[in-house]
């Protein structure tokens, strides 16, 4: 039977979480909002609109959400040609693909940003499809991104594993009914990932690859 390995991208396969923290912080600062970096870090993994709402609350002017998102995009774009893949990211995807797993990405990135991330991973030969922000109505922690990835893979939830680095990933995967694996390379503590639904936790893609035989992706 087919099996699907669904992967988040930012902070899971590509080392971008702290770039997002700094560029979101600067976008908020330019708009006159003082948002602590630690709060931004905890919100990374949400889609842009949800991230702004989460950090600024219901009392904000929602008409300015798009302006904040555009400012973040412009600031983040300066890193597009030098995004670093996390250790073992491409090798992990190729190993799983070679072992019969259907590899699909589930990410809030889209367009040029997603293209830059895929260039950084450099494993397009192993990736069957991508469920991006453009393909869903609701982003993580809603299950829709993971469910869309499963549709692309043609695999039921019972035959899938979702790998991510944030509590939003773990909650989305749990709601979609898939087994969840957490990675620490996004900067979120092990206990938080486990509480949100992670069945197993590894340091980064290289650590997961090294211990693949004993993992949910065995």
XYZ file of C-alpha atoms in Angstrom:
218
model
C 0.000 0.000 0.000
C 1.042 3.573 -0.652
C 2.401 5.629 2.255
C 2.684 9.410 2.465
C 5.384 11.412 4.221
C 4.094 14.968 4.553
C 6.583 17.688 5.450
C 6.312 21.238 6.645
C 9.079 23.349 5.063
C 10.084 26.480 7.042
C 12.029 25.407 10.122
C 11.619 21.729 9.212
C 13.563 21.374 5.961
C 14.951 24.907 5.544
C 16.534 26.981 8.337
C 14.310 30.053 7.966
C 12.356 30.464 11.203
C 14.629 33.096 12.663
C 14.713 34.963 9.356
C 10.927 35.111 9.598
C 11.160 36.311 13.192
C 13.451 39.209 12.313
C 11.572 40.247 9.176
C 8.148 40.058 10.841
C 9.512 42.009 13.825
C 10.799 44.698 11.472
C 7.518 44.801 9.533
C 5.621 45.328 12.785
C 8.130 47.943 13.943
C 7.792 49.912 10.715
C 4.008 49.911 11.188
C 4.343 51.230 14.750
C 3.777 47.962 16.632
C 6.111 46.743 19.373
C 5.940 42.955 19.220
C 8.580 40.986 21.159
C 10.693 38.657 19.051
C 9.929 35.708 21.332
C 6.220 36.198 20.623
C 6.863 36.353 16.887
C 8.898 33.147 17.105
C 6.038 31.287 18.768
C 3.688 32.445 15.986
C 5.912 31.400 13.067
C 4.192 28.612 11.162
C 0.849 30.361 10.998
C -0.247 31.874 7.699
C 0.339 35.611 7.372
C -3.205 36.733 8.200
C -3.455 34.352 11.146
C -0.010 35.382 12.408
C -0.928 39.072 12.396
C -4.253 38.365 14.110
C -2.567 36.146 16.690
C 0.040 38.779 17.579
C -2.015 41.983 17.347
C -5.414 40.673 18.428
C -8.943 41.626 17.550
C -8.367 45.298 18.364
C -6.076 45.825 15.377
C -7.122 47.476 12.113
C -7.593 44.415 9.847
C -7.424 46.642 6.778
C -3.687 46.953 7.468
C -3.040 43.197 7.586
C -2.158 43.039 3.889
C 0.271 45.947 4.267
C 2.048 44.176 7.138
C 2.245 40.953 5.159
C 3.639 42.780 2.117
C 6.281 44.470 4.280
C 7.342 41.113 5.703
C 7.499 39.601 2.224
C 9.673 42.447 0.938
C 12.046 42.179 3.892
C 12.259 38.383 3.702
C 12.825 38.417 -0.063
C 16.361 39.736 0.415
C 17.361 36.264 1.665
C 15.689 34.325 -1.160
C 18.899 33.380 -2.957
C 20.708 32.141 0.171
C 18.176 30.181 2.194
C 20.013 27.327 3.963
C 18.608 23.830 3.907
C 18.764 22.109 7.271
C 21.257 19.238 7.613
C 20.075 16.099 5.879
C 16.894 17.648 4.438
C 17.332 16.609 0.821
C 18.882 13.255 1.728
C 15.935 12.447 3.999
C 13.365 13.156 1.284
C 15.294 11.118 -1.276
C 15.678 8.192 1.143
C 11.960 8.138 1.858
C 11.083 8.441 -1.827
C 13.451 5.596 -2.627
C 11.813 3.491 0.089
C 8.368 3.861 -1.466
C 7.005 6.834 0.452
C 5.090 9.502 -1.449
C 6.660 12.768 -0.290
C 4.430 15.860 -0.215
C 5.061 19.314 1.232
C 2.456 21.202 3.279
C 3.467 24.815 3.740
C 2.087 28.317 4.239
C 4.616 29.546 1.670
C 3.625 30.050 -1.966
C 4.798 31.599 -5.212
C 8.368 32.859 -5.390
C 8.959 32.123 -1.701
C 8.036 28.471 -2.159
C 10.238 28.237 -5.259
C 13.194 29.572 -3.260
C 12.568 27.038 -0.505
C 12.431 24.172 -2.976
C 15.698 25.336 -4.542
C 17.282 25.297 -1.102
C 16.097 21.742 -0.402
C 17.301 20.616 -3.852
C 15.271 17.396 -3.862
C 12.521 18.019 -6.414
C 13.108 14.537 -7.793
C 11.741 13.151 -4.503
C 8.754 15.502 -4.061
C 5.418 14.434 -5.548
C 3.470 17.608 -4.799
C 2.988 20.648 -2.599
C -0.033 21.889 -0.673
C 0.692 25.619 -0.406
C -1.146 28.622 0.983
C -2.804 29.069 -2.413
C -4.424 25.625 -2.204
C -6.329 25.956 1.079
C -8.902 28.186 2.734
C -7.518 27.736 6.247
C -3.877 27.347 7.225
C -2.376 25.490 10.172
C -3.381 24.697 12.889
C -6.470 23.808 10.833
C -6.053 20.353 9.289
C -6.744 21.510 5.730
C -3.081 21.833 4.583
C -2.349 18.272 5.700
C -5.613 16.966 4.266
C -4.827 18.624 0.936
C -1.368 17.013 0.966
C -2.988 13.614 1.529
C -5.296 14.235 -1.427
C -2.281 14.983 -3.604
C -0.616 11.793 -2.418
C -3.788 9.729 -2.794
C -3.166 8.222 0.627
C -5.511 7.950 3.662
C -4.550 9.545 6.974
C -3.928 6.131 8.517
C -1.075 5.592 6.026
C 0.606 8.962 6.525
C 3.112 10.704 8.788
C 3.461 14.480 9.108
C 6.824 16.021 10.024
C 6.956 19.599 11.325
C 8.673 21.908 13.777
C 5.906 23.965 15.422
C 2.929 23.350 17.669
C 0.777 24.549 14.750
C 2.138 21.683 12.648
C 1.477 19.101 15.353
C -2.060 20.368 15.929
C -2.824 20.375 12.209
C -1.511 16.859 11.766
C -3.364 15.568 14.813
C -6.640 17.073 13.594
C -6.066 15.453 10.194
C -5.643 12.078 11.887
C -2.031 11.422 10.882
C 0.921 10.406 13.045
C 3.091 13.423 13.863
C 6.853 13.758 14.147
C 8.406 16.913 15.588
C 11.792 18.439 14.844
C 13.630 20.751 17.260
C 15.460 22.717 14.557
C 12.684 25.314 14.430
C 13.423 26.331 18.015
C 10.280 25.029 19.742
C 10.867 22.939 22.906
C 10.364 19.186 22.853
C 7.705 19.328 25.587
C 5.601 21.786 23.578
C 5.762 19.621 20.465
C 4.835 16.496 22.402
C 1.943 18.240 24.142
C 0.642 19.384 20.748
C 0.666 15.835 19.376
C 4.196 14.776 18.394
C 4.610 11.008 18.695
C 8.382 11.289 18.365
C 10.831 14.201 18.331
C 14.224 14.503 16.612
C 16.864 17.228 16.459
C 16.692 17.891 12.708
C 16.278 16.059 9.383
C 19.760 14.521 9.683
C 18.935 13.098 13.108
C 15.654 11.670 11.811
C 17.469 10.152 8.834
C 20.094 8.580 11.084
C 17.406 7.038 13.292
C 14.880 6.335 10.542
C 14.679 2.604 11.271
C 13.204 3.216 14.714
C 10.964 6.130 13.742
C 7.306 6.365 12.656
C 8.740 6.600 9.121
C 10.388 3.171 9.326
